[in-house]
């Protein structure tokens, strides 16, 4: 999936990604040092898997913006859409996250409902699906 990554500390940058193909969905474990990630409309035109990505931030903090929504997530969940431009920043020394990639068409959710959840901090310890009060 096309994306631009940049860092102020290129000499110290490190990253690791482990992917697991689970058929229709995928699971990735990502570890990286501080980095800025941008996915633009041009990136989307070059390649779009049309997935929703549900990320559990297990270490560090992740600042994300998409569809006029913005939040910083630490120890919680955040939803992003590969079909929409986005920007994310891994802050601090290192971030660790587990990301579930779900085909958009596999979910029976309307775009307006999904759009409201994008880039919002979601509670990882409750089943309500509501945004956490720290967003």
mmCIF file of N, CA and C in Angstrom:
data_model
loop_
_atom_site.group_PDB
_atom_site.id
_atom_site.type_symbol
_atom_site.label_atom_id
_atom_site.label_comp_id
_atom_site.label_asym_id
_atom_site.label_seq_id
_atom_site.Cartn_x
_atom_site.Cartn_y
_atom_site.Cartn_z
ATOM 1 N N UNK A 1 0.854 -1.166 0.000
ATOM 2 C CA UNK A 1 0.000 0.000 0.000
ATOM 3 C C UNK A 1 0.902 1.231 0.000
ATOM 4 N N UNK A 2 0.786 2.097 -1.004
ATOM 5 C CA UNK A 2 1.640 3.281 -1.073
ATOM 6 C C UNK A 2 1.412 4.246 0.088
ATOM 7 N N UNK A 3 2.502 4.731 0.655
ATOM 8 C CA UNK A 3 2.495 5.676 1.767
ATOM 9 C C UNK A 3 3.867 6.344 1.799
ATOM 10 N N UNK A 4 3.951 7.546 2.309
ATOM 11 C CA UNK A 4 5.230 8.228 2.478
ATOM 12 C C UNK A 4 5.572 8.259 3.958
ATOM 13 N N UNK A 5 6.779 7.825 4.290
ATOM 14 C CA UNK A 5 7.280 7.865 5.656
ATOM 15 C C UNK A 5 8.441 8.843 5.725
ATOM 16 N N UNK A 6 8.498 9.610 6.805
ATOM 17 C CA UNK A 6 9.634 10.517 7.006
ATOM 18 C C UNK A 6 9.949 10.587 8.502
ATOM 19 N N UNK A 7 11.208 10.875 8.778
ATOM 20 C CA UNK A 7 11.655 10.987 10.158
ATOM 21 C C UNK A 7 12.736 12.054 10.251
ATOM 22 N N UNK A 8 12.817 12.687 11.391
ATOM 23 C CA UNK A 8 13.860 13.689 11.627
ATOM 24 C C UNK A 8 15.180 13.038 12.029
ATOM 25 N N UNK A 9 15.116 11.767 12.407
ATOM 26 C CA UNK A 9 16.304 11.061 12.887
ATOM 27 C C UNK A 9 16.542 9.807 12.060
ATOM 28 N N UNK A 10 16.850 9.994 10.776
ATOM 29 C CA UNK A 10 17.003 8.869 9.857
ATOM 30 C C UNK A 10 18.089 7.892 10.307
ATOM 31 N N UNK A 11 19.174 8.397 10.860
ATOM 32 C CA UNK A 11 20.272 7.526 11.282
ATOM 33 C C UNK A 11 19.856 6.597 12.422
ATOM 34 N N UNK A 12 18.898 7.020 13.228
ATOM 35 C CA UNK A 12 18.446 6.224 14.373
ATOM 36 C C UNK A 12 17.151 5.453 14.105
ATOM 37 N N UNK A 13 16.595 5.597 12.902
ATOM 38 C CA UNK A 13 15.290 4.991 12.616
ATOM 39 C C UNK A 13 15.392 3.473 12.514
ATOM 40 N N UNK A 14 14.416 2.801 13.093
ATOM 41 C CA UNK A 14 14.285 1.353 12.939
ATOM 42 C C UNK A 14 12.799 0.990 12.899
ATOM 43 N N UNK A 15 12.518 -0.102 12.192
ATOM 44 C CA UNK A 15 11.136 -0.561 12.089
ATOM 45 C C UNK A 15 11.122 -2.052 11.816
ATOM 46 N N UNK A 16 10.055 -2.674 12.253
ATOM 47 C CA UNK A 16 9.840 -4.084 11.963
ATOM 48 C C UNK A 16 8.364 -4.347 11.773
ATOM 49 N N UNK A 17 8.058 -5.189 10.785
ATOM 50 C CA UNK A 17 6.664 -5.538 10.500
ATOM 51 C C UNK A 17 6.573 -7.047 10.331
ATOM 52 N N UNK A 18 5.606 -7.643 11.006
ATOM 53 C CA UNK A 18 5.301 -9.061 10.838
ATOM 54 C C UNK A 18 3.857 -9.150 10.381
ATOM 55 N N UNK A 19 3.626 -9.825 9.251
ATOM 56 C CA UNK A 19 2.273 -9.954 8.693
ATOM 57 C C UNK A 19 1.793 -11.392 8.782
ATOM 58 N N UNK A 20 0.494 -11.533 9.045
ATOM 59 C CA UNK A 20 -0.145 -12.836 9.076
ATOM 60 C C UNK A 20 -1.390 -12.762 8.200
ATOM 61 N N UNK A 21 -1.430 -13.594 7.162
ATOM 62 C CA UNK A 21 -2.575 -13.650 6.263
ATOM 63 C C UNK A 21 -3.600 -14.614 6.846
ATOM 64 N N UNK A 22 -4.785 -14.101 7.130
ATOM 65 C CA UNK A 22 -5.858 -14.909 7.721
ATOM 66 C C UNK A 22 -7.020 -15.065 6.753
ATOM 67 N N UNK A 23 -6.710 -15.130 5.475
ATOM 68 C CA UNK A 23 -7.762 -15.233 4.468
ATOM 69 C C UNK A 23 -8.254 -13.861 4.081
ATOM 70 N N UNK A 24 -9.517 -13.574 4.374
ATOM 71 C CA UNK A 24 -10.098 -12.286 4.000
ATOM 72 C C UNK A 24 -9.529 -11.124 4.803
ATOM 73 N N UNK A 25 -9.018 -11.404 5.987
ATOM 74 C CA UNK A 25 -8.439 -10.349 6.827
ATOM 75 C C UNK A 25 -6.951 -10.603 7.010
ATOM 76 N N UNK A 26 -6.262 -9.576 7.468
ATOM 77 C CA UNK A 26 -4.842 -9.696 7.759
ATOM 78 C C UNK A 26 -4.546 -9.130 9.127
ATOM 79 N N UNK A 27 -3.446 -9.572 9.697
ATOM 80 C CA UNK A 27 -3.017 -9.092 10.998
ATOM 81 C C UNK A 27 -1.540 -8.745 10.899
ATOM 82 N N UNK A 28 -1.182 -7.563 11.386
ATOM 83 C CA UNK A 28 0.210 -7.107 11.344
ATOM 84 C C UNK A 28 0.634 -6.625 12.709
ATOM 85 N N UNK A 29 1.870 -6.939 13.071
ATOM 86 C CA UNK A 29 2.496 -6.376 14.268
ATOM 87 C C UNK A 29 3.570 -5.426 13.767
ATOM 88 N N UNK A 30 3.517 -4.179 14.234
ATOM 89 C CA UNK A 30 4.436 -3.143 13.763
ATOM 90 C C UNK A 30 5.155 -2.535 14.960
ATOM 91 N N UNK A 31 6.458 -2.416 14.840
ATOM 92 C CA UNK A 31 7.291 -1.718 15.813
ATOM 93 C C UNK A 31 8.109 -0.701 15.044
ATOM 94 N N UNK A 32 8.139 0.543 15.502
ATOM 95 C CA UNK A 32 8.973 1.539 14.827
ATOM 96 C C UNK A 32 9.325 2.680 15.775
ATOM 97 N N UNK A 33 10.402 3.355 15.413
ATOM 98 C CA UNK A 33 10.772 4.559 16.141
ATOM 99 C C UNK A 33 9.955 5.722 15.577
ATOM 100 N N UNK A 34 10.170 6.911 16.105
ATOM 101 C CA UNK A 34 9.370 8.078 15.723
ATOM 102 C C UNK A 34 9.372 8.273 14.206
ATOM 103 N N UNK A 35 8.174 8.422 13.645
ATOM 104 C CA UNK A 35 8.024 8.555 12.195
ATOM 105 C C UNK A 35 6.713 9.285 11.884
ATOM 106 N N UNK A 36 6.695 9.955 10.736
ATOM 107 C CA UNK A 36 5.487 10.591 10.211
ATOM 108 C C UNK A 36 5.061 9.798 8.985
ATOM 109 N N UNK A 37 3.802 9.405 8.946
ATOM 110 C CA UNK A 37 3.246 8.636 7.843
ATOM 111 C C UNK A 37 2.170 9.470 7.161
ATOM 112 N N UNK A 38 2.262 9.580 5.829
ATOM 113 C CA UNK A 38 1.231 10.308 5.063
ATOM 114 C C UNK A 38 0.712 9.414 3.940
ATOM 115 N N UNK A 39 -0.602 9.358 3.836
ATOM 116 C CA UNK A 39 -1.258 8.668 2.721
ATOM 117 C C UNK A 39 -2.137 9.695 2.034
ATOM 118 N N UNK A 40 -1.753 10.074 0.835
ATOM 119 C CA UNK A 40 -2.434 11.129 0.091
ATOM 120 C C UNK A 40 -3.387 10.535 -0.944
ATOM 121 N N UNK A 41 -4.151 11.397 -1.582
ATOM 122 C CA UNK A 41 -5.036 10.948 -2.666
ATOM 123 C C UNK A 41 -4.231 10.311 -3.797
ATOM 124 N N UNK A 42 -3.036 10.843 -4.066
ATOM 125 C CA UNK A 42 -2.177 10.248 -5.098
ATOM 126 C C UNK A 42 -1.754 8.830 -4.713
ATOM 127 N N UNK A 43 -1.423 8.625 -3.445
ATOM 128 C CA UNK A 43 -1.091 7.272 -2.975
ATOM 129 C C UNK A 43 -2.274 6.333 -3.175
ATOM 130 N N UNK A 44 -3.462 6.791 -2.839
ATOM 131 C CA UNK A 44 -4.669 5.968 -2.934
ATOM 132 C C UNK A 44 -4.939 5.588 -4.384
ATOM 133 N N UNK A 45 -4.739 6.541 -5.320
ATOM 134 C CA UNK A 45 -4.935 6.241 -6.738
ATOM 135 C C UNK A 45 -3.941 5.193 -7.234
ATOM 136 N N UNK A 46 -2.739 5.189 -6.676
ATOM 137 C CA UNK A 46 -1.708 4.213 -7.079
ATOM 138 C C UNK A 46 -1.979 2.822 -6.525
ATOM 139 N N UNK A 47 -2.672 2.725 -5.407
ATOM 140 C CA UNK A 47 -2.957 1.414 -4.837
ATOM 141 C C UNK A 47 -3.774 1.511 -3.576
ATOM 142 N N UNK A 48 -4.926 0.857 -3.596
ATOM 143 C CA UNK A 48 -5.797 0.885 -2.426
ATOM 144 C C UNK A 48 -6.399 -0.493 -2.189
ATOM 145 N N UNK A 49 -6.057 -1.124 -1.071
ATOM 146 C CA UNK A 49 -6.655 -2.426 -0.770
ATOM 147 C C UNK A 49 -8.114 -2.335 -0.315
ATOM 148 N N UNK A 50 -8.622 -1.117 -0.118
ATOM 149 C CA UNK A 50 -9.998 -0.885 0.333
ATOM 150 C C UNK A 50 -10.282 -1.601 1.647
ATOM 151 N N UNK A 51 -9.398 -1.345 2.613
ATOM 152 C CA UNK A 51 -9.522 -1.958 3.931
ATOM 153 C C UNK A 51 -9.772 -0.916 5.014
ATOM 154 N N UNK A 52 -10.441 -1.341 6.058
ATOM 155 C CA UNK A 52 -10.447 -0.611 7.314
ATOM 156 C C UNK A 52 -9.340 -1.233 8.143
ATOM 157 N N UNK A 53 -8.618 -0.409 8.891
ATOM 158 C CA UNK A 53 -7.540 -0.894 9.735
ATOM 159 C C UNK A 53 -7.854 -0.528 11.177
ATOM 160 N N UNK A 54 -7.953 -1.551 12.015
ATOM 161 C CA UNK A 54 -8.198 -1.355 13.434
ATOM 162 C C UNK A 54 -6.888 -1.630 14.160
ATOM 163 N N UNK A 55 -6.304 -0.586 14.726
ATOM 164 C CA UNK A 55 -4.990 -0.696 15.367
ATOM 165 C C UNK A 55 -5.126 -0.629 16.883
ATOM 166 N N UNK A 56 -4.464 -1.560 17.556
ATOM 167 C CA UNK A 56 -4.333 -1.551 19.008
ATOM 168 C C UNK A 56 -2.926 -1.062 19.322
ATOM 169 N N UNK A 57 -2.818 0.101 19.945
ATOM 170 C CA UNK A 57 -1.522 0.670 20.302
ATOM 171 C C UNK A 57 -1.118 0.040 21.633
ATOM 172 N N UNK A 58 -0.071 -0.784 21.625
ATOM 173 C CA UNK A 58 0.341 -1.499 22.828
ATOM 174 C C UNK A 58 1.505 -0.841 23.555
ATOM 175 N N UNK A 59 2.240 0.009 22.852
ATOM 176 C CA UNK A 59 3.326 0.779 23.481
ATOM 177 C C UNK A 59 3.483 2.091 22.732
ATOM 178 N N UNK A 60 3.712 3.164 23.466
ATOM 179 C CA UNK A 60 3.896 4.468 22.847
ATOM 180 C C UNK A 60 2.573 5.145 22.557
ATOM 181 N N UNK A 61 2.648 6.161 21.718
ATOM 182 C CA UNK A 61 1.455 6.925 21.358
ATOM 183 C C UNK A 61 1.447 7.183 19.861
ATOM 184 N N UNK A 62 0.247 7.257 19.304
ATOM 185 C CA UNK A 62 0.052 7.455 17.866
ATOM 186 C C UNK A 62 -0.936 8.588 17.672
ATOM 187 N N UNK A 63 -0.498 9.645 16.997
ATOM 188 C CA UNK A 63 -1.379 10.772 16.677
ATOM 189 C C UNK A 63 -1.828 10.594 15.236
ATOM 190 N N UNK A 64 -3.135 10.583 15.015
ATOM 191 C CA UNK A 64 -3.673 10.296 13.691
ATOM 192 C C UNK A 64 -4.765 11.295 13.316
ATOM 193 N N UNK A 65 -4.826 11.621 12.019
ATOM 194 C CA UNK A 65 -5.913 12.470 11.524
ATOM 195 C C UNK A 65 -6.424 11.889 10.204
ATOM 196 N N UNK A 66 -7.747 11.910 10.080
ATOM 197 C CA UNK A 66 -8.420 11.424 8.874
ATOM 198 C C UNK A 66 -9.844 11.945 8.880
ATOM 199 N N UNK A 67 -10.298 12.429 7.709
ATOM 200 C CA UNK A 67 -11.671 12.933 7.560
ATOM 201 C C UNK A 67 -12.053 13.968 8.623
ATOM 202 N N UNK A 68 -11.191 14.918 8.873
ATOM 203 C CA UNK A 68 -11.396 15.995 9.851
ATOM 204 C C UNK A 68 -11.487 15.506 11.288
ATOM 205 N N UNK A 69 -11.179 14.251 11.538
ATOM 206 C CA UNK A 69 -11.090 13.711 12.889
ATOM 207 C C UNK A 69 -9.616 13.618 13.256
ATOM 208 N N UNK A 70 -9.309 13.857 14.523
ATOM 209 C CA UNK A 70 -7.925 13.790 14.969
ATOM 210 C C UNK A 70 -7.877 13.372 16.428
ATOM 211 N N UNK A 71 -6.926 12.503 16.756
ATOM 212 C CA UNK A 71 -6.746 12.109 18.145
ATOM 213 C C UNK A 71 -5.340 11.552 18.352
ATOM 214 N N UNK A 72 -4.960 11.464 19.614
ATOM 215 C CA UNK A 72 -3.731 10.793 20.017
ATOM 216 C C UNK A 72 -4.141 9.580 20.827
ATOM 217 N N UNK A 73 -3.625 8.419 20.441
ATOM 218 C CA UNK A 73 -4.030 7.160 21.053
ATOM 219 C C UNK A 73 -2.826 6.505 21.716
ATOM 220 N N UNK A 74 -2.986 6.130 22.976
ATOM 221 C CA UNK A 74 -1.971 5.379 23.717
ATOM 222 C C UNK A 74 -2.709 4.309 24.512
ATOM 223 N N UNK A 75 -2.406 3.057 24.253
ATOM 224 C CA UNK A 75 -3.069 1.976 24.984
ATOM 225 C C UNK A 75 -4.515 1.784 24.602
ATOM 226 N N UNK A 76 -4.889 2.177 23.416
ATOM 227 C CA UNK A 76 -6.272 2.033 22.971
ATOM 228 C C UNK A 76 -6.331 1.622 21.518
ATOM 229 N N UNK A 77 -7.516 1.727 20.956
ATOM 230 C CA UNK A 77 -7.778 1.360 19.571
ATOM 231 C C UNK A 77 -8.019 2.593 18.725
ATOM 232 N N UNK A 78 -7.700 2.492 17.435
ATOM 233 C CA UNK A 78 -8.024 3.547 16.484
ATOM 234 C C UNK A 78 -8.334 2.902 15.140
ATOM 235 N N UNK A 79 -9.340 3.431 14.445
ATOM 236 C CA UNK A 79 -9.781 2.919 13.155
ATOM 237 C C UNK A 79 -9.370 3.887 12.058
ATOM 238 N N UNK A 80 -8.790 3.358 10.967
ATOM 239 C CA UNK A 80 -8.480 4.166 9.792
ATOM 240 C C UNK A 80 -8.976 3.447 8.545
ATOM 241 N N UNK A 81 -9.101 4.205 7.463
ATOM 242 C CA UNK A 81 -9.623 3.707 6.192
ATOM 243 C C UNK A 81 -8.556 3.923 5.124
ATOM 244 N N UNK A 82 -8.115 2.854 4.465
ATOM 245 C CA UNK A 82 -7.066 2.991 3.442
ATOM 246 C C UNK A 82 -7.538 3.774 2.223
ATOM 247 N N UNK A 83 -8.846 3.957 2.053
ATOM 248 C CA UNK A 83 -9.405 4.664 0.905
ATOM 249 C C UNK A 83 -9.522 6.166 1.123
ATOM 250 N N UNK A 84 -9.076 6.652 2.268
ATOM 251 C CA UNK A 84 -9.151 8.075 2.609
ATOM 252 C C UNK A 84 -7.751 8.589 2.950
ATOM 253 N N UNK A 85 -7.425 9.812 2.547
ATOM 254 C CA UNK A 85 -6.132 10.392 2.946
ATOM 255 C C UNK A 85 -6.016 10.431 4.471
ATOM 256 N N UNK A 86 -4.803 10.247 4.955
ATOM 257 C CA UNK A 86 -4.574 10.261 6.402
ATOM 258 C C UNK A 86 -3.147 10.691 6.700
ATOM 259 N N UNK A 87 -2.954 11.065 7.961
ATOM 260 C CA UNK A 87 -1.619 11.393 8.452
ATOM 261 C C UNK A 87 -1.499 10.838 9.858
ATOM 262 N N UNK A 88 -0.372 10.211 10.134
ATOM 263 C CA UNK A 88 -0.139 9.650 11.452
ATOM 264 C C UNK A 88 1.276 9.910 11.909
ATOM 265 N N UNK A 89 1.431 10.133 13.200
ATOM 266 C CA UNK A 89 2.741 10.363 13.787
ATOM 267 C C UNK A 89 2.932 9.434 14.967
ATOM 268 N N UNK A 90 3.992 8.654 14.910
ATOM 269 C CA UNK A 90 4.390 7.839 16.049
ATOM 270 C C UNK A 90 5.271 8.723 16.914
ATOM 271 N N UNK A 91 4.799 9.045 18.080
ATOM 272 C CA UNK A 91 5.527 9.974 18.945
ATOM 273 C C UNK A 91 6.355 9.211 19.970
ATOM 274 N N UNK A 92 7.281 9.876 20.567
ATOM 275 C CA UNK A 92 8.142 9.236 21.553
ATOM 276 C C UNK A 92 9.246 8.440 20.884
ATOM 277 N N UNK A 93 9.893 7.582 21.666
ATOM 278 C CA UNK A 93 11.029 6.816 21.152
ATOM 279 C C UNK A 93 10.603 5.640 20.288
ATOM 280 N N UNK A 94 9.505 4.974 20.663
ATOM 281 C CA UNK A 94 9.098 3.775 19.933
ATOM 282 C C UNK A 94 7.611 3.546 20.108
ATOM 283 N N UNK A 95 7.022 2.942 19.080
ATOM 284 C CA UNK A 95 5.616 2.543 19.154
ATOM 285 C C UNK A 95 5.522 1.081 18.763
ATOM 286 N N UNK A 96 4.596 0.392 19.415
ATOM 287 C CA UNK A 96 4.264 -0.979 19.039
ATOM 288 C C UNK A 96 2.756 -1.038 18.870
ATOM 289 N N UNK A 97 2.331 -1.665 17.788
ATOM 290 C CA UNK A 97 0.908 -1.752 17.498
ATOM 291 C C UNK A 97 0.590 -3.061 16.786
ATOM 292 N N UNK A 98 -0.619 -3.521 16.976
ATOM 293 C CA UNK A 98 -1.140 -4.683 16.261
ATOM 294 C C UNK A 98 -2.304 -4.170 15.423
ATOM 295 N N UNK A 99 -2.276 -4.465 14.124
ATOM 296 C CA UNK A 99 -3.263 -3.903 13.201
ATOM 297 C C UNK A 99 -4.041 -5.010 12.508
ATOM 298 N N UNK A 100 -5.358 -4.946 12.606
ATOM 299 C CA UNK A 100 -6.249 -5.863 11.901
ATOM 300 C C UNK A 100 -6.738 -5.161 10.641
ATOM 301 N N UNK A 101 -6.485 -5.766 9.464
ATOM 302 C CA UNK A 101 -6.946 -5.214 8.190
ATOM 303 C C UNK A 101 -8.196 -5.971 7.759
ATOM 304 N N UNK A 102 -9.284 -5.224 7.619
ATOM 305 C CA UNK A 102 -10.595 -5.807 7.331
ATOM 306 C C UNK A 102 -11.101 -5.240 6.006
ATOM 307 N N UNK A 103 -11.439 -6.079 5.035
ATOM 308 C CA UNK A 103 -12.010 -5.554 3.786
ATOM 309 C C UNK A 103 -13.277 -4.753 4.085
ATOM 310 N N UNK A 104 -13.341 -3.556 3.517
ATOM 311 C CA UNK A 104 -14.478 -2.662 3.780
ATOM 312 C C UNK A 104 -15.811 -3.331 3.456
ATOM 313 N N UNK A 105 -15.862 -4.061 2.336
ATOM 314 C CA UNK A 105 -17.127 -4.688 1.923
ATOM 315 C C UNK A 105 -17.550 -5.831 2.835
ATOM 316 N N UNK A 106 -16.649 -6.320 3.705
ATOM 317 C CA UNK A 106 -16.995 -7.399 4.632
ATOM 318 C C UNK A 106 -17.856 -6.905 5.795
ATOM 319 N N UNK A 107 -17.886 -5.602 6.003
ATOM 320 C CA UNK A 107 -18.676 -5.031 7.093
ATOM 321 C C UNK A 107 -19.933 -4.373 6.542
ATOM 322 N N UNK A 108 -21.030 -4.607 7.189
ATOM 323 C CA UNK A 108 -22.301 -4.015 6.764
ATOM 324 C C UNK A 108 -22.504 -2.673 7.454
ATOM 325 N N UNK A 109 -21.549 -1.753 7.237
ATOM 326 C CA UNK A 109 -21.637 -0.423 7.849
ATOM 327 C C UNK A 109 -21.641 0.631 6.752
ATOM 328 N N UNK A 110 -22.512 1.616 6.885
ATOM 329 C CA UNK A 110 -22.556 2.712 5.940
ATOM 330 C C UNK A 110 -21.347 3.624 6.096
ATOM 331 N N UNK A 111 -20.973 4.294 5.015
ATOM 332 C CA UNK A 111 -19.810 5.188 5.030
ATOM 333 C C UNK A 111 -19.920 6.263 6.095
ATOM 334 N N UNK A 112 -21.125 6.834 6.271
ATOM 335 C CA UNK A 112 -21.281 7.897 7.270
ATOM 336 C C UNK A 112 -21.010 7.378 8.675
ATOM 337 N N UNK A 113 -21.418 6.163 8.964
ATOM 338 C CA UNK A 113 -21.186 5.587 10.293
ATOM 339 C C UNK A 113 -19.696 5.318 10.520
ATOM 340 N N UNK A 114 -19.031 4.777 9.511
ATOM 341 C CA UNK A 114 -17.594 4.507 9.603
ATOM 342 C C UNK A 114 -16.816 5.815 9.720
ATOM 343 N N UNK A 115 -17.174 6.799 8.894
ATOM 344 C CA UNK A 115 -16.455 8.080 8.888
ATOM 345 C C UNK A 115 -16.442 8.746 10.256
ATOM 346 N N UNK A 116 -17.514 8.602 11.020
ATOM 347 C CA UNK A 116 -17.566 9.197 12.361
ATOM 348 C C UNK A 116 -16.565 8.551 13.311
ATOM 349 N N UNK A 117 -16.196 7.304 13.056
ATOM 350 C CA UNK A 117 -15.273 6.575 13.934
ATOM 351 C C UNK A 117 -13.812 6.730 13.539
ATOM 352 N N UNK A 118 -13.551 7.193 12.314
ATOM 353 C CA UNK A 118 -12.170 7.274 11.832
ATOM 354 C C UNK A 118 -11.333 8.212 12.685
ATOM 355 N N UNK A 119 -10.115 7.780 12.977
ATOM 356 C CA UNK A 119 -9.123 8.573 13.711
ATOM 357 C C UNK A 119 -9.619 9.016 15.086
ATOM 358 N N UNK A 120 -10.528 8.247 15.666
ATOM 359 C CA UNK A 120 -11.008 8.530 17.013
ATOM 360 C C UNK A 120 -10.430 7.493 17.966
ATOM 361 N N UNK A 121 -10.045 7.924 19.145
ATOM 362 C CA UNK A 121 -9.569 6.995 20.159
ATOM 363 C C UNK A 121 -10.757 6.175 20.644
ATOM 364 N N UNK A 122 -10.636 4.848 20.518
ATOM 365 C CA UNK A 122 -11.702 3.939 20.931
ATOM 366 C C UNK A 122 -11.226 3.148 22.145
ATOM 367 N N UNK A 123 -12.083 2.995 23.113
ATOM 368 C CA UNK A 123 -11.713 2.262 24.324
ATOM 369 C C UNK A 123 -11.403 0.813 23.978
ATOM 370 N N UNK A 124 -10.265 0.329 24.451
ATOM 371 C CA UNK A 124 -9.864 -1.057 24.194
ATOM 372 C C UNK A 124 -10.352 -2.001 25.276
ATOM 373 N N UNK A 125 -10.901 -1.458 26.348
ATOM 374 C CA UNK A 125 -11.286 -2.297 27.483
ATOM 375 C C UNK A 125 -12.797 -2.360 27.704
ATOM 376 N N UNK A 126 -13.572 -1.928 26.705
ATOM 377 C CA UNK A 126 -15.033 -1.962 26.829
ATOM 378 C C UNK A 126 -15.631 -2.401 25.511
ATOM 379 N N UNK A 127 -16.763 -3.049 25.562
ATOM 380 C CA UNK A 127 -17.399 -3.555 24.349
ATOM 381 C C UNK A 127 -18.439 -2.626 23.759
ATOM 382 N N UNK A 128 -18.502 -1.395 24.233
ATOM 383 C CA UNK A 128 -19.573 -0.502 23.788
ATOM 384 C C UNK A 128 -19.359 0.064 22.403
ATOM 385 N N UNK A 129 -18.082 0.103 21.924
ATOM 386 C CA UNK A 129 -17.789 0.703 20.651
ATOM 387 C C UNK A 129 -17.839 2.211 20.667
ATOM 388 N N UNK A 130 -17.954 2.802 21.836
ATOM 389 C CA UNK A 130 -18.000 4.251 21.955
ATOM 390 C C UNK A 130 -16.597 4.819 22.058
ATOM 391 N N UNK A 131 -16.424 6.058 21.641
ATOM 392 C CA UNK A 131 -15.144 6.714 21.778
ATOM 393 C C UNK A 131 -14.798 6.843 23.255
ATOM 394 N N UNK A 132 -13.512 6.749 23.538
ATOM 395 C CA UNK A 132 -13.093 6.869 24.940
ATOM 396 C C UNK A 132 -13.130 8.330 25.360
ATOM 397 N N UNK A 133 -13.274 8.604 26.634
ATOM 398 C CA UNK A 133 -13.383 9.980 27.107
ATOM 399 C C UNK A 133 -12.063 10.751 26.997
ATOM 400 N N UNK A 134 -10.949 10.082 26.664
ATOM 401 C CA UNK A 134 -9.663 10.760 26.576
ATOM 402 C C UNK A 134 -9.352 11.257 25.186
ATOM 403 N N UNK A 135 -10.272 11.133 24.244
ATOM 404 C CA UNK A 135 -9.978 11.558 22.867
ATOM 405 C C UNK A 135 -10.073 13.045 22.711
#
